[in-house]
CSV table of C-alpha atoms and ligand atoms in Angstrom, one decimal:
chain,number,residue,atom,x,y,z
Y,56,UNK,CA,19.0,-2.1,-29.5
Y,57,UNK,CA,18.5,-2.9,-25.8
Y,58,UNK,CA,14.9,-3.5,-24.9
Y,59,UNK,CA,13.4,-1.2,-22.3
Y,60,UNK,CA,12.8,-2.8,-19.0
Y,61,UNK,CA,9.3,-2.7,-17.5
Y,62,UNK,CA,8.4,-3.9,-14.0
Y,63,UNK,CA,4.8,-5.0,-14.0
Y,64,UNK,CA,3.1,-5.6,-10.6
Y,65,UNK,CA,-0.2,-7.4,-10.5
Y,66,UNK,CA,-2.3,-6.9,-7.3
Y,67,UNK,CA,-4.5,-9.4,-5.6
Y,68,UNK,CA,-7.7,-8.8,-7.7
Y,69,UNK,CA,-5.6,-9.0,-10.9
Y,70,UNK,CA,-4.6,-12.5,-10.0
Y,71,UNK,CA,-7.9,-13.2,-8.2
Y,72,UNK,CA,-8.8,-16.4,-10.1
Y,73,UNK,CA,-7.9,-18.4,-13.2
Y,74,UNK,CA,-9.6,-16.0,-15.7
Y,75,UNK,CA,-7.9,-13.0,-14.1
Y,76,UNK,CA,-4.5,-14.8,-14.3
Y,77,UNK,CA,-5.2,-15.5,-18.0
Y,78,UNK,CA,-5.7,-11.8,-18.6
Y,79,UNK,CA,-2.4,-11.1,-16.8
Y,80,UNK,CA,-0.7,-13.6,-19.1
Y,81,UNK,CA,-2.1,-11.8,-22.2
Y,82,UNK,CA,-0.8,-8.4,-20.9
Y,83,UNK,CA,2.6,-9.8,-20.1
Y,84,UNK,CA,2.9,-11.7,-23.3
Y,85,UNK,CA,2.0,-8.7,-25.4
Y,86,UNK,CA,4.4,-6.4,-23.5
Y,87,UNK,CA,7.2,-8.9,-23.6
Y,88,UNK,CA,7.4,-8.7,-27.4
Y,89,UNK,CA,9.1,-5.4,-27.2
Y,90,UNK,CA,10.1,-5.0,-23.6
Y,91,UNK,CA,12.1,-6.9,-21.0
Y,92,UNK,CA,9.6,-7.7,-18.3
Y,93,UNK,CA,9.9,-8.3,-14.6
Y,94,UNK,CA,6.7,-9.4,-13.0
Y,95,UNK,CA,5.8,-8.9,-9.3
Y,96,UNK,CA,2.7,-10.6,-8.0
Y,97,UNK,CA,0.5,-10.3,-4.9
Y,98,UNK,CA,-1.3,-13.2,-3.3
Y,99,UNK,CA,-4.6,-14.1,-4.9
Y,100,UNK,CA,-7.3,-11.8,-3.5
Y,101,UNK,CA,-8.4,-12.7,0.0
Y,102,UNK,CA,-5.6,-15.1,0.6
Y,103,UNK,CA,-3.4,-12.9,2.9
Y,104,UNK,CA,-6.5,-12.1,5.0
Y,105,UNK,CA,-7.3,-15.8,5.3
Y,106,UNK,CA,-3.7,-16.6,6.3
Y,107,UNK,CA,-3.7,-14.0,8.9
Y,108,UNK,CA,-7.1,-15.2,10.1
Y,109,UNK,CA,-5.7,-18.7,10.4
Y,110,UNK,CA,-2.7,-17.6,12.4
Y,111,UNK,CA,-5.0,-15.5,14.7
Y,112,UNK,CA,-7.3,-18.5,15.2
Y,113,UNK,CA,-4.3,-20.7,16.0
Y,114,UNK,CA,-3.2,-18.2,18.6
Y,115,UNK,CA,-6.6,-18.5,20.2
Y,116,UNK,CA,-6.1,-22.2,20.3
Y,117,UNK,CA,-8.6,-22.9,17.5
Y,118,UNK,CA,-6.5,-25.3,15.6
Y,119,UNK,CA,-9.4,-26.8,13.7
Y,120,UNK,CA,-10.6,-23.5,12.5
Y,121,UNK,CA,-7.1,-22.6,11.3
Y,122,UNK,CA,-7.1,-25.9,9.5
Y,123,UNK,CA,-10.4,-25.2,7.8
Y,124,UNK,CA,-9.0,-21.9,6.5
Y,125,UNK,CA,-6.0,-23.6,5.1
Y,126,UNK,CA,-8.2,-26.1,3.4
Y,127,UNK,CA,-10.1,-23.3,1.8
Y,128,UNK,CA,-6.8,-22.0,0.4
Y,129,UNK,CA,-5.9,-25.4,-1.0
Y,130,UNK,CA,-9.2,-25.4,-2.8
Y,131,UNK,CA,-8.8,-21.9,-4.2
Y,132,UNK,CA,-5.4,-22.6,-5.6
Y,133,UNK,CA,-6.3,-26.1,-6.9
Y,134,UNK,CA,-9.2,-24.6,-8.8
Y,135,UNK,CA,-6.9,-22.0,-10.4
Y,136,UNK,CA,-4.2,-24.6,-11.1
Y,137,UNK,CA,-6.6,-27.0,-12.8
Y,138,UNK,CA,-8.1,-24.3,-15.0
Y,139,UNK,CA,-4.8,-22.8,-16.0
Y,140,UNK,CA,-2.3,-25.5,-16.3
Y,141,UNK,CA,-2.8,-28.4,-18.8
Y,142,UNK,CA,0.6,-29.9,-19.0
Y,143,UNK,CA,0.5,-32.9,-16.7
Y,144,UNK,CA,4.1,-32.7,-15.6
Y,145,UNK,CA,3.8,-29.0,-14.6
Y,146,UNK,CA,0.5,-29.7,-12.9
Y,147,UNK,CA,2.0,-32.4,-10.8
Y,148,UNK,CA,5.0,-30.3,-9.9
Y,149,UNK,CA,2.9,-27.3,-9.0
Y,150,UNK,CA,0.4,-29.3,-7.1
Y,151,UNK,CA,3.2,-30.7,-5.0
Y,152,UNK,CA,4.6,-27.2,-4.4
Y,153,UNK,CA,1.2,-25.9,-3.3
Y,154,UNK,CA,0.9,-28.8,-0.9
Y,155,UNK,CA,4.4,-28.2,0.5
Y,156,UNK,CA,3.6,-24.5,1.2
Y,157,UNK,CA,0.3,-25.3,2.8
Y,158,UNK,CA,2.0,-27.9,5.0
Y,159,UNK,CA,4.3,-25.1,6.1
Y,160,UNK,CA,1.2,-23.0,6.9
Y,161,UNK,CA,-0.2,-25.9,8.9
Y,162,UNK,CA,3.0,-26.5,10.8
Y,163,UNK,CA,3.3,-22.8,11.7
Y,164,UNK,CA,-0.4,-22.7,12.8
Y,165,UNK,CA,0.0,-25.9,14.9
Y,166,UNK,CA,3.0,-24.5,16.6
Y,167,UNK,CA,1.2,-21.2,17.3
Y,168,UNK,CA,-1.8,-23.1,18.7
Y,169,UNK,CA,0.4,-25.1,20.9
Y,170,UNK,CA,2.2,-22.2,22.6
Y,171,UNK,CA,-0.8,-19.8,22.1
Y,172,UNK,CA,1.5,-17.1,21.0
Y,173,UNK,CA,1.8,-15.5,17.6
Y,174,UNK,CA,5.1,-13.6,17.2
Y,175,UNK,CA,5.5,-11.0,14.5
Y,176,UNK,CA,8.1,-13.2,12.9
Y,177,UNK,CA,5.7,-16.2,12.7
Y,178,UNK,CA,2.9,-14.0,11.4
Y,179,UNK,CA,5.2,-12.8,8.6
Y,180,UNK,CA,6.0,-16.4,7.8
Y,181,UNK,CA,2.3,-17.3,7.6
Y,182,UNK,CA,1.1,-14.2,5.8
Y,183,UNK,CA,3.8,-14.4,3.2
Y,184,UNK,CA,2.6,-17.8,2.0
Y,185,UNK,CA,0.0,-16.2,-0.3
Y,186,UNK,CA,2.7,-14.7,-2.6
Y,187,UNK,CA,4.8,-17.8,-2.4
Y,188,UNK,CA,1.7,-19.7,-3.7
Y,189,UNK,CA,0.7,-17.2,-6.4
Y,190,UNK,CA,4.2,-16.6,-8.0
Y,191,UNK,CA,4.8,-20.2,-9.2
Y,192,UNK,CA,1.2,-20.4,-10.4
Y,193,UNK,CA,1.5,-17.2,-12.5
Y,194,UNK,CA,4.9,-18.3,-13.7
Y,195,UNK,CA,3.5,-21.6,-14.9
Y,196,UNK,CA,0.5,-20.0,-16.5
Y,197,UNK,CA,2.8,-17.7,-18.4
Y,198,UNK,CA,4.9,-20.6,-19.6
Y,199,UNK,CA,1.7,-22.3,-20.9
Y,200,UNK,CA,1.1,-19.1,-23.0
Y,201,UNK,CA,4.6,-19.4,-24.4
Y,202,UNK,CA,6.4,-16.9,-22.3
Y,203,UNK,CA,9.7,-18.1,-20.8
Y,204,UNK,CA,9.5,-17.5,-17.0
Y,205,UNK,CA,11.0,-18.4,-13.7
Y,206,UNK,CA,9.3,-17.9,-10.3
Y,207,UNK,CA,11.7,-16.2,-7.8
Y,208,UNK,CA,11.1,-15.7,-4.1
Y,209,UNK,CA,11.9,-12.1,-3.0
Y,210,UNK,CA,13.7,-13.5,0.0
Y,211,UNK,CA,16.5,-14.0,-2.4
Y,212,UNK,CA,16.4,-10.4,-3.7
Y,213,UNK,CA,15.1,-7.8,-1.2
Y,214,UNK,CA,17.3,-7.4,1.8
Y,215,UNK,CA,15.5,-5.7,4.7
Y,216,UNK,CA,15.9,-4.8,8.4
Y,217,UNK,CA,14.4,-7.1,10.9
Y,218,UNK,CA,11.3,-5.1,11.6
Y,219,UNK,CA,8.6,-7.8,11.1
Y,220,UNK,CA,5.4,-6.6,9.6
Y,221,UNK,CA,6.9,-3.3,8.2
Y,222,UNK,CA,10.4,-4.1,7.2
Y,223,UNK,CA,12.5,-1.5,5.4
Y,224,UNK,CA,14.8,-2.4,2.4
Y,225,UNK,CA,18.5,-2.0,2.3
Y,226,UNK,CA,18.8,-0.7,-1.2
Y,227,UNK,CA,22.5,-1.3,-2.0
Y,228,UNK,CA,22.4,-4.9,-0.9
Y,229,UNK,CA,19.2,-5.5,-2.8
Y,230,UNK,CA,20.7,-4.0,-5.9
Y,231,UNK,CA,23.7,-6.5,-5.7
Y,232,UNK,CA,21.3,-9.4,-5.2
Y,233,UNK,CA,19.2,-8.3,-8.2
Y,234,UNK,CA,22.2,-8.0,-10.4
Y,235,UNK,CA,23.3,-11.5,-9.6
Y,236,UNK,CA,19.9,-13.2,-9.6
Y,237,UNK,CA,17.6,-11.2,-12.0
Y,238,UNK,CA,19.9,-9.7,-14.5
Y,239,UNK,CA,21.0,-13.0,-16.1
Y,240,UNK,CA,17.4,-14.0,-16.5
Y,241,UNK,CA,16.4,-10.7,-18.1
Y,242,UNK,CA,19.4,-11.0,-20.5
Y,243,UNK,CA,18.1,-14.4,-21.6
Y,244,UNK,CA,14.7,-12.9,-22.1
Y,245,UNK,CA,13.3,-14.9,-19.3
Y,246,UNK,CA,10.5,-13.1,-17.4
Y,247,UNK,CA,11.1,-13.4,-13.6
Y,248,UNK,CA,7.9,-13.7,-11.6
Y,249,UNK,CA,8.8,-12.4,-8.1
Y,250,UNK,CA,6.7,-12.6,-5.0
Y,251,UNK,CA,5.6,-9.2,-3.8
Y,252,UNK,CA,5.3,-8.2,-0.1
Y,253,UNK,CA,8.3,-10.2,1.0
Y,254,UNK,CA,11.9,-9.7,1.8
Y,255,UNK,CA,14.5,-11.2,4.2
Y,256,UNK,CA,17.1,-10.0,6.6
Y,257,UNK,CA,20.8,-10.4,5.7
Y,258,UNK,CA,20.7,-13.6,7.8
Y,259,UNK,CA,17.8,-14.9,5.6
Y,260,UNK,CA,14.9,-14.5,8.0
Y,261,UNK,CA,11.7,-13.8,6.1
Y,262,UNK,CA,10.1,-10.4,6.6
Y,263,UNK,CA,7.2,-8.6,5.1
Y,264,UNK,CA,6.9,-5.0,4.0
Y,265,UNK,CA,3.5,-4.4,5.5
Y,266,UNK,CA,-0.1,-5.0,4.2
Y,267,UNK,CA,-0.4,-4.0,0.6
Y,268,UNK,CA,3.3,-4.0,0.3
Y,269,UNK,CA,3.6,-5.6,-3.1
Y,270,UNK,CA,3.5,-2.1,-4.7
Y,271,UNK,CA,6.5,-1.2,-2.7
Y,272,UNK,CA,8.2,-4.5,-3.7
Y,273,UNK,CA,7.7,-3.4,-7.4
Y,274,UNK,CA,9.3,-0.1,-6.9
Y,275,UNK,CA,12.2,-1.4,-4.8
Y,276,UNK,CA,12.9,-4.0,-7.4
Y,277,UNK,CA,12.4,-1.4,-10.2
Y,278,UNK,CA,14.9,0.9,-8.6
Y,279,UNK,CA,17.4,-1.9,-7.8
Y,280,UNK,CA,17.4,-3.2,-11.4
Y,281,UNK,CA,17.2,0.3,-13.0
Y,282,UNK,CA,13.9,-0.3,-14.8
Y,283,UNK,CA,12.7,2.2,-17.4
Y,284,UNK,CA,9.2,2.2,-16.0
Y,285,UNK,CA,7.0,0.5,-13.4
Y,286,UNK,CA,3.4,-0.4,-14.1
Y,287,UNK,CA,1.1,-1.2,-11.1
Y,288,UNK,CA,-1.7,-3.2,-12.6
Y,289,UNK,CA,-4.8,-3.0,-10.4
Y,290,UNK,CA,-8.6,-2.9,-10.6
Y,291,UNK,CA,-9.2,0.8,-11.2
Y,292,UNK,CA,-8.4,3.1,-14.0
Y,293,UNK,CA,-5.5,4.9,-12.3
Y,294,UNK,CA,-5.6,7.6,-9.7
Y,295,UNK,CA,-9.0,9.2,-9.5
Y,296,UNK,CA,-9.9,12.7,-8.4
Y,297,UNK,CA,-11.8,11.1,-5.4
Y,298,UNK,CA,-13.1,7.8,-4.4
Y,299,UNK,CA,-15.9,7.1,-6.9
Y,300,UNK,CA,-18.0,5.3,-4.3
Y,301,UNK,CA,-18.2,8.5,-2.4
Y,302,UNK,CA,-18.0,11.0,-5.3
Y,303,UNK,CA,-19.6,9.5,-8.4
Y,304,UNK,CA,-18.3,12.4,-10.6
Y,305,UNK,CA,-14.7,11.4,-9.8
Y,306,UNK,CA,-12.5,10.9,-12.9
Y,307,UNK,CA,-9.0,9.6,-13.7
Y,308,UNK,CA,-6.1,12.0,-13.5
Y,309,UNK,CA,-3.9,11.4,-16.5
Y,310,UNK,CA,-0.7,12.6,-14.9
Y,311,UNK,CA,0.3,13.4,-11.4
Y,312,UNK,CA,3.5,14.0,-9.5
Y,313,UNK,CA,5.2,11.7,-7.1
Y,314,UNK,CA,4.5,14.1,-4.3
Y,315,UNK,CA,0.8,14.4,-5.1
Y,316,UNK,CA,0.4,10.7,-5.5
Y,317,UNK,CA,2.3,10.1,-2.2
Y,318,UNK,CA,0.0,12.5,-0.4
Y,319,UNK,CA,-3.0,10.7,-1.8
Y,320,UNK,CA,-1.6,7.3,-0.9
Y,321,UNK,CA,-0.7,8.4,2.6
Y,322,UNK,CA,-4.2,9.7,3.1
Y,323,UNK,CA,-6.0,6.6,2.3
Y,324,UNK,CA,-6.6,6.6,-1.5
Y,325,UNK,CA,-6.2,2.8,-1.6
Y,326,UNK,CA,-4.5,2.7,-5.1
Y,327,UNK,CA,-0.9,2.7,-3.8
Y,328,UNK,CA,0.9,1.6,-0.7
Y,329,UNK,CA,2.1,4.8,0.9
Y,330,UNK,CA,5.8,3.9,0.7
Y,331,UNK,CA,5.7,2.9,-2.9
Y,332,UNK,CA,7.1,6.0,-4.5
Y,333,UNK,CA,9.9,6.5,-2.1
Y,334,UNK,CA,12.0,3.9,-3.9
Y,335,UNK,CA,11.8,5.6,-7.3
Y,336,UNK,CA,12.0,9.3,-6.7
Y,337,UNK,CA,15.8,9.6,-6.8
Y,338,UNK,CA,16.0,7.7,-10.1
Y,339,UNK,CA,12.9,9.4,-11.5
Y,340,UNK,CA,11.4,6.2,-12.8
Y,341,UNK,CA,7.8,6.8,-14.0
Y,342,UNK,CA,5.1,4.7,-12.3
Y,343,UNK,CA,1.9,3.9,-14.1
Y,344,UNK,CA,-1.3,2.9,-12.4
Y,345,UNK,CA,-3.4,0.8,-14.8
Y,346,UNK,CA,-6.4,-1.4,-14.8
Y,347,UNK,CA,-5.9,-5.1,-15.6
Y,348,UNK,CA,-9.6,-5.3,-16.5
Y,349,UNK,CA,-9.4,-2.3,-19.0
Y,350,UNK,CA,-5.9,-2.7,-20.4
Y,351,UNK,CA,-6.6,-0.2,-23.2
Y,352,UNK,CA,-7.2,2.6,-20.7
Y,353,UNK,CA,-3.9,4.5,-20.3
Y,354,UNK,CA,-4.5,5.0,-16.5
Y,355,UNK,CA,-2.4,7.5,-14.6
Y,356,UNK,CA,1.3,8.3,-15.1
Y,357,UNK,CA,3.2,9.3,-12.0
Y,358,UNK,CA,6.3,11.4,-12.6
Y,359,UNK,CA,8.5,13.9,-10.9
Y,360,UNK,CA,6.8,17.0,-12.2
Y,361,UNK,CA,3.3,15.7,-12.8
Y,362,UNK,CA,1.2,17.5,-15.4
Y,363,UNK,CA,2.4,20.8,-14.0
Y,364,UNK,CA,-0.3,22.9,-15.6
Y,365,UNK,CA,-3.5,22.0,-13.8
Y,366,UNK,CA,-5.3,24.1,-11.3
Y,367,UNK,CA,-4.1,24.0,-7.7
Y,368,UNK,CA,-6.3,21.2,-6.5
Y,369,UNK,CA,-5.7,17.8,-8.1
Y,370,UNK,CA,-7.6,15.3,-6.0
Y,371,UNK,CA,-9.3,14.6,-2.7
Y,372,UNK,CA,-8.9,11.7,-0.4
Y,373,UNK,CA,-10.3,10.7,2.9
Y,374,UNK,CA,-9.8,8.2,5.6
Y,375,UNK,CA,-12.3,7.1,8.2
Y,376,UNK,CA,-10.6,4.4,10.2
Y,377,UNK,CA,-8.6,7.0,12.2
Y,378,UNK,CA,-8.8,8.4,15.7
Y,379,UNK,CA,-8.2,11.8,17.2
Y,380,UNK,CA,-6.0,11.8,20.3
Y,381,UNK,CA,-5.8,15.0,22.4
Y,382,UNK,CA,-3.3,15.7,25.1
Y,383,UNK,CA,-4.4,18.8,26.9
Y,384,UNK,CA,-5.5,21.0,29.7
Y,385,UNK,CA,-4.6,24.5,30.8
Y,386,UNK,CA,-1.6,23.2,32.8
Y,387,UNK,CA,0.3,22.1,29.7
Y,388,UNK,CA,1.3,25.7,28.8
Y,389,UNK,CA,3.9,25.8,31.5
Y,390,UNK,CA,5.0,22.2,31.0
Y,391,UNK,CA,8.2,21.9,29.0
Y,392,UNK,CA,8.5,19.3,26.3
Y,393,UNK,CA,4.9,18.1,26.1
Y,394,UNK,CA,5.2,18.0,22.4
Y,395,UNK,CA,8.5,16.2,22.4
Y,396,UNK,CA,7.3,13.6,24.9
Y,397,UNK,CA,4.0,13.1,23.1
Y,398,UNK,CA,5.7,12.3,19.8
Y,399,UNK,CA,8.6,10.3,21.2
Y,400,UNK,CA,5.8,8.2,22.8
Y,401,UNK,CA,4.0,7.7,19.5
Y,402,UNK,CA,7.3,6.8,17.9
Y,403,UNK,CA,8.1,4.3,20.6
Y,404,UNK,CA,4.9,2.4,19.8
Y,405,UNK,CA,5.5,2.9,16.1
Y,406,UNK,CA,2.2,4.6,15.6
Y,407,UNK,CA,2.1,6.5,12.4
Y,408,UNK,CA,0.9,10.1,13.0
Y,409,UNK,CA,-1.2,11.3,10.1
Y,410,UNK,CA,-2.0,14.8,11.2
Y,411,UNK,CA,-1.0,17.2,14.0
Y,412,UNK,CA,-2.7,20.3,15.1
Y,413,UNK,CA,-1.9,22.5,18.1
Y,414,UNK,CA,-3.9,25.5,19.1
Y,415,UNK,CA,-1.8,28.6,19.6
Y,416,UNK,CA,-3.0,28.9,23.2
Y,417,UNK,CA,-1.2,25.6,23.6
Y,418,UNK,CA,-4.0,24.2,25.7
Y,419,UNK,CA,-4.3,21.2,23.5
Y,420,UNK,CA,-2.2,19.1,21.2
Y,421,UNK,CA,-4.2,16.9,19.0
Y,422,UNK,CA,-3.1,14.4,16.4
Y,423,UNK,CA,-4.5,11.6,14.4
Y,424,UNK,CA,-3.4,7.9,14.2
Y,425,UNK,CA,-4.9,4.9,12.5
Y,426,UNK,CA,-7.6,3.5,14.7
Y,427,UNK,CA,-5.6,0.2,15.0
Y,428,UNK,CA,-2.8,2.1,16.7
Y,429,UNK,CA,-5.0,4.3,18.8
Y,430,UNK,CA,-5.5,2.2,22.0
Y,431,UNK,CA,-1.8,1.3,22.2
Y,432,UNK,CA,-0.9,5.0,21.7
Y,433,UNK,CA,-3.2,6.2,24.4
Y,434,UNK,CA,-2.0,3.6,26.9
Y,435,UNK,CA,1.6,4.6,26.2
Y,436,UNK,CA,0.7,8.3,26.6
Y,437,UNK,CA,-1.1,7.7,29.9
Y,438,UNK,CA,2.0,6.0,31.1
Y,439,UNK,CA,4.3,8.7,29.9
Y,440,UNK,CA,2.2,11.4,31.5
Y,441,UNK,CA,1.2,9.5,34.6
Y,442,UNK,CA,2.9,11.9,37.0
Y,443,UNK,CA,1.5,15.0,35.2
Y,444,UNK,CA,-2.0,13.6,35.1
Y,445,UNK,CA,-1.8,12.9,38.8
Y,446,UNK,CA,-0.7,16.4,39.5
Y,447,UNK,CA,-3.2,17.8,37.0
Y,448,UNK,CA,-0.6,19.4,34.8
Y,449,UNK,CA,-2.1,17.4,32.0
Y,450,UNK,CA,-5.8,17.3,32.4
Y,451,UNK,CA,-6.8,14.8,29.9
Y,452,UNK,CA,-5.7,12.4,27.2
Y,453,UNK,CA,-8.7,11.7,25.1
Y,454,UNK,CA,-9.6,9.5,22.2
Y,455,UNK,CA,-12.3,10.2,19.5
Y,456,UNK,CA,-12.7,7.4,17.0
Y,457,UNK,CA,-15.7,8.9,15.2
Y,458,UNK,CA,-13.8,11.2,12.9
Y,459,UNK,CA,-12.4,11.3,9.4
Y,460,UNK,CA,-9.6,13.2,7.7
Y,461,UNK,CA,-10.2,14.8,4.3
Y,462,UNK,CA,-7.2,15.9,2.4
Y,463,UNK,CA,-7.2,18.3,-0.5
Y,464,UNK,CA,-4.1,17.5,-2.6
Y,465,UNK,CA,-2.3,19.4,-5.4
Y,466,UNK,CA,1.2,20.4,-6.0
Y,467,UNK,CA,0.3,23.7,-7.5
Y,468,UNK,CA,-1.7,24.8,-4.6
Y,469,UNK,CA,1.6,26.3,-3.5
Y,470,UNK,CA,1.5,30.0,-4.1
Y,471,UNK,CA,-2.1,29.8,-5.3
Y,472,UNK,CA,-4.0,32.2,-3.1
Y,473,UNK,CA,-7.4,31.3,-1.8
Y,474,UNK,CA,-7.3,27.6,-2.0
Y,475,UNK,CA,-7.9,27.2,1.7
Y,476,UNK,CA,-10.5,29.9,1.7
Y,477,UNK,CA,-12.5,28.3,-1.1
Y,478,UNK,CA,-12.3,24.9,0.5
Y,479,UNK,CA,-13.6,26.1,3.8
Y,480,UNK,CA,-16.3,28.3,2.3
Y,481,UNK,CA,-17.6,25.3,0.4
Y,482,UNK,CA,-17.7,23.3,3.6
Y,483,UNK,CA,-19.4,26.2,5.4
Y,484,UNK,CA,-22.2,26.3,2.8
Y,485,UNK,CA,-22.8,22.6,3.4
Y,486,UNK,CA,-22.7,23.1,7.2
Y,487,UNK,CA,-19.9,20.8,7.7
Y,488,UNK,CA,-18.2,21.4,11.1
Y,489,UNK,CA,-14.4,21.3,11.0
Y,490,UNK,CA,-12.7,19.9,14.0
Y,491,UNK,CA,-9.1,20.5,13.2
Y,492,UNK,CA,-7.1,21.8,10.2
Y,493,UNK,CA,-3.5,21.2,9.0
Y,494,UNK,CA,-1.7,22.6,6.1
Y,495,UNK,CA,1.9,21.3,5.6
Y,496,UNK,CA,4.4,23.9,4.7
Y,497,UNK,CA,4.9,22.0,1.4
Y,498,UNK,CA,1.4,23.4,0.6
Y,499,UNK,CA,0.6,20.4,-1.5
Y,500,UNK,CA,-2.0,19.3,1.0
Y,501,UNK,CA,-4.7,20.9,3.1
Y,502,UNK,CA,-6.1,18.4,5.5
Y,503,UNK,CA,-9.1,18.8,7.8
Y,504,UNK,CA,-10.8,16.7,10.3
Y,505,UNK,CA,-14.6,16.3,10.4
Y,506,UNK,CA,-17.1,14.0,12.1
Y,507,UNK,CA,-17.1,10.7,10.2
Y,508,UNK,CA,-20.7,11.1,9.3
Y,509,UNK,CA,-19.8,14.3,7.4
Y,510,UNK,CA,-17.1,12.8,5.3
Y,511,UNK,CA,-19.0,12.2,2.1
Y,512,UNK,CA,-20.7,15.5,2.2
Y,513,UNK,CA,-17.4,17.3,2.7
Y,514,UNK,CA,-15.8,15.4,-0.2
Y,515,UNK,CA,-18.7,16.2,-2.6
Y,516,UNK,CA,-18.7,19.9,-1.7
Y,517,UNK,CA,-14.9,20.4,-2.3
Y,518,UNK,CA,-15.0,18.3,-5.4
Y,519,UNK,CA,-17.7,20.5,-6.8
Y,520,UNK,CA,-16.0,23.7,-5.7
Y,521,UNK,CA,-12.9,22.9,-7.7
Y,522,UNK,CA,-14.7,21.4,-10.6
Y,523,UNK,CA,-12.6,18.3,-10.3
Y,524,UNK,CA,-15.0,16.4,-12.5
Y,525,UNK,CA,-13.9,18.5,-15.5
Y,526,UNK,CA,-10.6,18.1,-17.3
Y,527,UNK,CA,-8.6,21.3,-17.3
Y,528,UNK,CA,-8.0,22.7,-20.7
Y,529,UNK,CA,-4.3,22.8,-20.2
Y,530,UNK,CA,-4.1,19.2,-19.2
Y,531,UNK,CA,-3.2,16.8,-21.9
Y,532,UNK,CA,-3.3,13.1,-21.4
Y,533,UNK,CA,0.1,11.4,-21.6
Y,534,UNK,CA,0.5,9.0,-24.5
Y,535,UNK,CA,-0.8,5.6,-23.8
Y,536,UNK,CA,1.7,2.8,-23.5
Z,102,LIG,N1,-0.8,-9.8,-0.2
Z,102,LIG,C1,-0.4,-8.7,0.6
Z,102,LIG,C2,-1.6,-8.0,1.3
Z,102,LIG,O1,-2.7,-8.4,1.0
Z,102,LIG,C3,0.4,-7.7,-0.1
Z,102,LIG,C4,-0.2,-7.1,-1.3
Z,102,LIG,O2,-1.2,-7.6,-1.8
Z,102,LIG,O3,0.3,-6.0,-1.7
Z,102,LIG,O4,-1.4,-7.2,2.1
Z,103,LIG,MG1,-2.7,-3.9,-3.1
């Protein structure tokens, strides 16, 4: 019988050092006994940040500081290499490969330092080196454990557009490449170890899918090769009902729908890259979130329907590093197209709008973007509305960085009366002031904006209100894999 195909993605902390990589090898080895396995890896933890830091230093002309950072990376990888790989031939080959990749980093940083300009394309080339370093290391470690493997760079597999830093995949072309490059390996029971985070344009120019994008790599590849399931191995026990650092009573949700998980990811629950599930919805491939450090824990299974039975509210999430932008003034009532112009402006600077709210008096449109996008967005808006500001048709374009969004998520909130009422009464009791509210018509998410210092209190209050710390009687845990 044909073996089931599992894509296993290991995040940065899962390949954080030699002992973590050794755990990964155990997990893959065990699974490979009765499954075909495709491994996708992130960079070792902290590596991507260091690479970006090196590139940024180089841009500022600090060539020596960039070199120091690259040296630190050499050390980190050498330590792991020496601990994991005992075969002298493999060690020599791998050591040479690491050196080659770090030389590439040095060349890119030197070039950047020389012209004092860091283009998105160069930044992608530098930041992708972490995965290009980790994949051969993990592949070699697996080989030492007796698993047949081959490291593959995703530039050979994932075809993307040319939008550096947030490239989008071209699924059909990716599928063709995977059939040619990966299928034969899988048929020979060789485990491909693919670099996460990376793709390339049809012309072969390297791109990245965005920070944290290795999750997305896993689902893109899983869909392209028609995997039976995808397991995202990380450092938490799946999707929790809230961030346990903010709500200690938070617990793992055994099963959740694509839509719920996507809402959570989008609103800052750091377990998944927000785009991850897009790739698998059509093919209904289940995605598991599991803990590398507790491999016996079944984690969370993400499916089309989710568990279906639970109470309306499934989980809460919150994001702090966001800013509220308001475009307003009494004059905007008579001004046609303010909404259209506002959001074509946000689109033109590629700012991701997380929440929109407009008062019915139409005096004010407010919306939320990531704080990193805020300044750019406000500048673009001031330019777009320069005439209107001068003539006082638009009175103000303001920015408030001291806010947080809290999202209450659950597919079955739809049609369940009183969810919003209970949420806001609970907040009222705790005297949390609500700055703005949005409920999408999908009704799987009620989001509200509070001052950032009220975020934890708001989360705790709503978590308690819906007893999210207790498993619903109807909710059965899916079978462990
Ligand atoms: N290494 C990349 C990052 O840190 C991608 C990933 O880990 O998913 O953003
Ligand atoms: Mg990640």
